[in-house]
Coordinates of C-alpha atoms and ligand atoms in Angstrom, one line a residue:
X1 CA 4.9 -48.8 -74.6
X2 CA 3.4 -46.8 -71.7
X3 CA -0.3 -45.9 -71.7
X4 CA 0.4 -42.2 -71.2
X5 CA 2.4 -40.1 -73.7
X6 CA 3.4 -36.8 -72.3
X7 CA 4.2 -34.0 -74.7
X8 CA 6.2 -31.2 -73.1
X9 CA 9.0 -28.8 -73.1
X10 CA 10.9 -28.6 -69.8
X11 CA 10.8 -24.8 -70.0
X12 CA 7.0 -24.5 -70.0
X13 CA 3.8 -25.2 -68.0
X14 CA 4.7 -28.8 -68.8
X15 CA 6.5 -28.7 -65.5
X16 CA 3.1 -28.8 -63.8
X17 CA 2.2 -32.0 -65.6
X18 CA 5.5 -33.7 -65.0
X19 CA 4.9 -33.1 -61.3
X20 CA 1.4 -34.5 -61.6
X21 CA 2.6 -37.6 -63.4
X22 CA 5.3 -38.1 -60.7
X23 CA 2.5 -37.8 -58.1
X24 CA 0.4 -40.4 -60.0
X25 CA 3.4 -42.8 -60.2
X26 CA 2.3 -44.7 -63.3
X27 CA 4.7 -45.3 -66.3
X28 CA 4.7 -42.6 -69.0
X29 CA 6.7 -41.7 -72.0
X30 CA 8.0 -38.2 -72.6
X31 CA 8.1 -36.5 -76.0
X32 CA 10.0 -33.3 -75.8
X33 CA 8.7 -30.7 -78.2
X34 CA 11.3 -28.0 -79.1
X35 CA 9.8 -24.5 -79.3
X36 CA 10.7 -24.4 -83.0
X37 CA 8.6 -27.5 -83.6
X38 CA 5.6 -26.5 -81.5
X39 CA 3.6 -25.3 -84.6
X40 CA 4.7 -28.3 -86.7
X41 CA 2.1 -30.3 -88.5
X42 CA 2.8 -33.3 -86.4
X43 CA 2.4 -31.5 -83.1
X44 CA -0.7 -29.5 -84.3
X45 CA -2.3 -32.9 -85.0
X46 CA -2.0 -33.5 -81.2
X47 CA -2.9 -30.0 -80.0
X48 CA -4.3 -27.6 -82.7
X49 CA -3.3 -24.7 -80.4
X50 CA 0.3 -25.6 -80.9
X51 CA 1.0 -25.4 -77.2
X52 CA 2.5 -27.7 -74.5
X53 CA 1.7 -29.6 -72.4
X54 CA -0.6 -32.3 -73.7
X55 CA -1.0 -35.9 -72.9
X56 CA -2.4 -38.9 -74.9
X57 CA -3.9 -41.7 -72.9
X58 CA -5.3 -44.7 -74.6
X59 CA -5.8 -42.7 -77.8
X60 CA -7.5 -39.7 -76.0
X61 CA -5.7 -36.3 -76.1
X62 CA -6.1 -34.0 -73.1
X63 CA -4.7 -30.5 -73.2
X64 CA -4.9 -27.6 -70.6
X65 CA -3.0 -28.2 -67.4
X66 CA -6.0 -28.0 -65.1
X67 CA -7.9 -30.5 -67.2
X68 CA -4.9 -32.9 -67.4
X69 CA -4.4 -32.8 -63.6
X70 CA -8.1 -33.6 -63.0
X71 CA -8.1 -36.3 -65.7
X72 CA -5.1 -38.1 -64.4
X73 CA -6.5 -38.0 -60.8
X74 CA -9.7 -39.5 -62.3
X75 CA -8.2 -42.3 -64.4
X76 CA -5.6 -43.3 -61.8
X77 CA -7.8 -43.4 -58.6
X78 CA -5.2 -45.6 -56.9
X79 CA -3.1 -42.4 -56.4
X80 CA -5.9 -40.9 -54.2
X81 CA -5.4 -37.5 -55.8
X82 CA -9.0 -36.9 -56.7
X83 CA -11.6 -35.4 -54.4
X84 CA -13.6 -37.3 -51.8
X85 CA -17.3 -36.4 -51.8
X86 CA -16.8 -33.8 -49.1
X87 CA -13.8 -32.3 -50.9
X88 CA -15.5 -31.8 -54.3
X89 CA -16.8 -28.3 -53.7
X90 CA -13.3 -26.9 -52.9
X91 CA -11.6 -29.1 -55.4
X92 CA -13.6 -27.9 -58.4
X93 CA -14.1 -24.4 -57.2
X94 CA -10.4 -23.6 -56.8
X95 CA -9.2 -25.6 -59.7
X96 CA -11.4 -23.5 -62.0
X97 CA -10.6 -20.3 -60.2
X98 CA -6.9 -20.9 -60.8
X99 CA -7.4 -21.8 -64.5
X100 CA -9.8 -19.0 -65.2
X101 CA -9.7 -15.8 -63.1
X102 CA -6.2 -16.2 -61.6
X103 CA -4.5 -17.2 -64.8
X104 CA -6.0 -14.3 -66.7
X105 CA -5.3 -11.8 -63.9
X106 CA -1.6 -12.9 -63.5
X107 CA -0.9 -13.0 -67.2
X108 CA -2.4 -9.6 -67.8
X109 CA -0.5 -8.1 -64.9
X110 CA 2.8 -9.7 -66.2
X111 CA 2.5 -7.8 -69.4
X112 CA 1.6 -4.6 -67.6
X113 CA -2.1 -4.5 -68.3
X114 CA -4.8 -3.9 -65.6
X115 CA -8.6 -3.9 -66.1
X116 CA -9.8 -0.2 -66.0
X117 CA -11.8 0.3 -62.9
X118 CA -15.0 1.1 -64.8
X119 CA -14.7 -2.2 -66.8
X120 CA -14.2 -4.6 -63.9
X121 CA -17.7 -6.0 -64.1
X122 CA -16.9 -7.3 -67.7
X123 CA -14.0 -9.4 -66.6
X124 CA -14.2 -12.8 -64.8
X125 CA -11.5 -11.7 -62.3
X126 CA -12.5 -8.1 -62.1
X127 CA -9.6 -6.9 -60.2
X128 CA -6.1 -8.4 -59.8
X129 CA -5.4 -7.4 -56.2
X130 CA -8.7 -8.9 -55.2
X131 CA -8.0 -12.1 -57.1
X132 CA -4.7 -12.4 -55.1
X133 CA -6.3 -11.4 -51.8
X134 CA -8.8 -14.2 -52.1
X135 CA -6.1 -16.8 -52.6
X136 CA -4.1 -15.3 -49.7
X137 CA -7.1 -15.6 -47.4
X138 CA -7.7 -19.2 -48.5
X139 CA -4.2 -20.3 -47.8
X140 CA -4.0 -18.4 -44.5
X141 CA -6.9 -20.6 -43.3
X142 CA -5.9 -24.0 -44.6
X143 CA -2.9 -26.0 -45.7
X144 CA -4.2 -27.4 -49.0
X145 CA -7.0 -26.6 -51.4
X146 CA -9.3 -29.2 -49.9
X147 CA -8.3 -28.6 -46.3
X148 CA -5.7 -30.8 -44.7
X149 CA -5.2 -33.3 -47.6
X150 CA -3.1 -32.8 -50.7
X151 CA -5.0 -33.5 -54.0
X152 CA -4.4 -32.9 -57.7
X153 CA -5.9 -29.4 -57.2
X154 CA -2.8 -28.5 -55.3
X155 CA -0.6 -29.5 -58.2
X156 CA -2.4 -26.9 -60.4
X157 CA -3.4 -24.2 -57.9
X158 CA 0.0 -24.4 -56.2
X159 CA 1.8 -24.1 -59.6
X160 CA -0.3 -21.1 -60.5
X161 CA 1.0 -19.5 -57.3
X162 CA 4.6 -20.7 -57.2
X163 CA 5.7 -20.1 -60.7
X164 CA 4.5 -16.4 -61.0
X165 CA 5.9 -15.8 -57.5
X166 CA 9.2 -17.2 -58.5
X167 CA 9.4 -14.7 -61.4
X168 CA 8.4 -11.8 -59.2
X169 CA 4.9 -11.6 -60.8
X170 CA 3.0 -12.4 -57.6
X171 CA 3.7 -10.9 -54.1
X172 CA 5.5 -13.2 -51.6
X173 CA 2.6 -13.3 -49.1
X174 CA 3.3 -15.4 -46.0
X175 CA 0.5 -17.8 -46.8
X176 CA 1.9 -18.4 -50.3
X177 CA 5.4 -19.0 -49.0
X178 CA 4.2 -21.5 -46.5
X179 CA 2.1 -23.3 -49.1
X180 CA 5.1 -23.3 -51.5
X181 CA 7.3 -24.8 -48.9
X182 CA 4.8 -27.6 -48.2
X183 CA 4.5 -28.4 -51.9
X184 CA 8.2 -28.2 -52.7
X185 CA 9.0 -30.7 -49.9
X186 CA 7.1 -33.4 -51.8
X187 CA 9.2 -36.2 -53.2
X188 CA 7.2 -36.1 -56.5
X189 CA 7.9 -32.4 -56.9
X190 CA 11.6 -32.9 -56.3
X191 CA 11.7 -35.8 -58.8
X192 CA 9.9 -33.9 -61.4
X193 CA 12.2 -30.9 -61.0
X194 CA 15.3 -33.1 -61.3
X195 CA 14.0 -34.8 -64.5
X196 CA 13.1 -31.4 -66.2
X197 CA 16.4 -29.8 -65.1
X198 CA 18.2 -32.8 -66.5
X199 CA 16.5 -32.4 -69.9
X200 CA 17.3 -28.7 -70.0
X201 CA 21.0 -29.5 -69.3
X202 CA 21.0 -32.1 -72.1
X203 CA 19.3 -29.7 -74.5
X204 CA 21.9 -27.0 -73.7
X205 CA 24.8 -29.5 -74.2
X206 CA 23.4 -30.5 -77.6
X207 CA 23.3 -26.9 -78.8
X208 CA 26.1 -26.0 -81.3
X209 CA 28.9 -24.2 -79.4
X210 CA 30.1 -20.8 -80.9
X211 CA 33.4 -21.3 -82.8
Ligands
LIG1 N1 -3.8 -23.0 -71.3 C1 -2.7 -23.8 -71.6 C2 -1.5 -22.9 -71.8 C3 -0.4 -23.7 -72.5 C4 0.7 -22.7 -72.9 O1 0.5 -21.5 -73.1 N2 1.9 -23.2 -73.1 C5 3.0 -22.4 -73.6 C6 4.3 -22.8 -72.8 S1 4.1 -22.4 -71.1 C7 3.3 -22.7 -75.1 O2 3.2 -23.9 -75.5 N3 3.7 -21.8 -75.8 C8 4.2 -22.0 -77.2 C9 3.4 -21.1 -78.2 O3 2.4 -20.6 -77.9 O4 3.9 -21.0 -79.3 C10 -2.5 -24.8 -70.4 O5 -2.9 -24.6 -69.3 O6 -1.9 -25.9 -70.6

């Protein structure tokens, strides 16, 4: 039995963690959680939020994509995906920026809601266009979150840019497109995509066909 159990659905943010696990390169077992089982008692025992992804590693459960990426980089240092000392400021700063302000800004915009101008000071991201502009400037000036080296922060920050952009929820800024192309060229990204697309195809094939 592998040390890491990965709870996911291939049509979810679990794609981020599949990619991270493929970057890490250690054995893991996948448990696919169908959406109609996501609030089952057995899965709520793993994640009381009833959401995927989650991992269990040596009896410890970790949820939240950003935390899982940081955790895996930490416990598998041989993959060199965690920050060096001089990279820690950027690594933590942008990991948390993507999981907090950016996630909230992009989700609210996706459902058509914007912070009223006179309430911006109450919200961690304040203004969606500014949240995007800050990321645009960052990736106009560097190739990766920590400069010129890929780290676990790129798995998460990159996903938070690529997935909304793919669904038309984020503008196709040149800096984002160049960053996406760099990330999608990675072997681990390609492997992860192939595995998840394979599971989706199997799930579709297993569905009862209309008579
Ligand atoms: N903050 C969580 C979000 C997880 C999340 O929202 N997962 C969605 C799929 S992308 C889910 O499980 N939805 C099922 C539900 O809420 O019933 C993370 O970063 O991992």
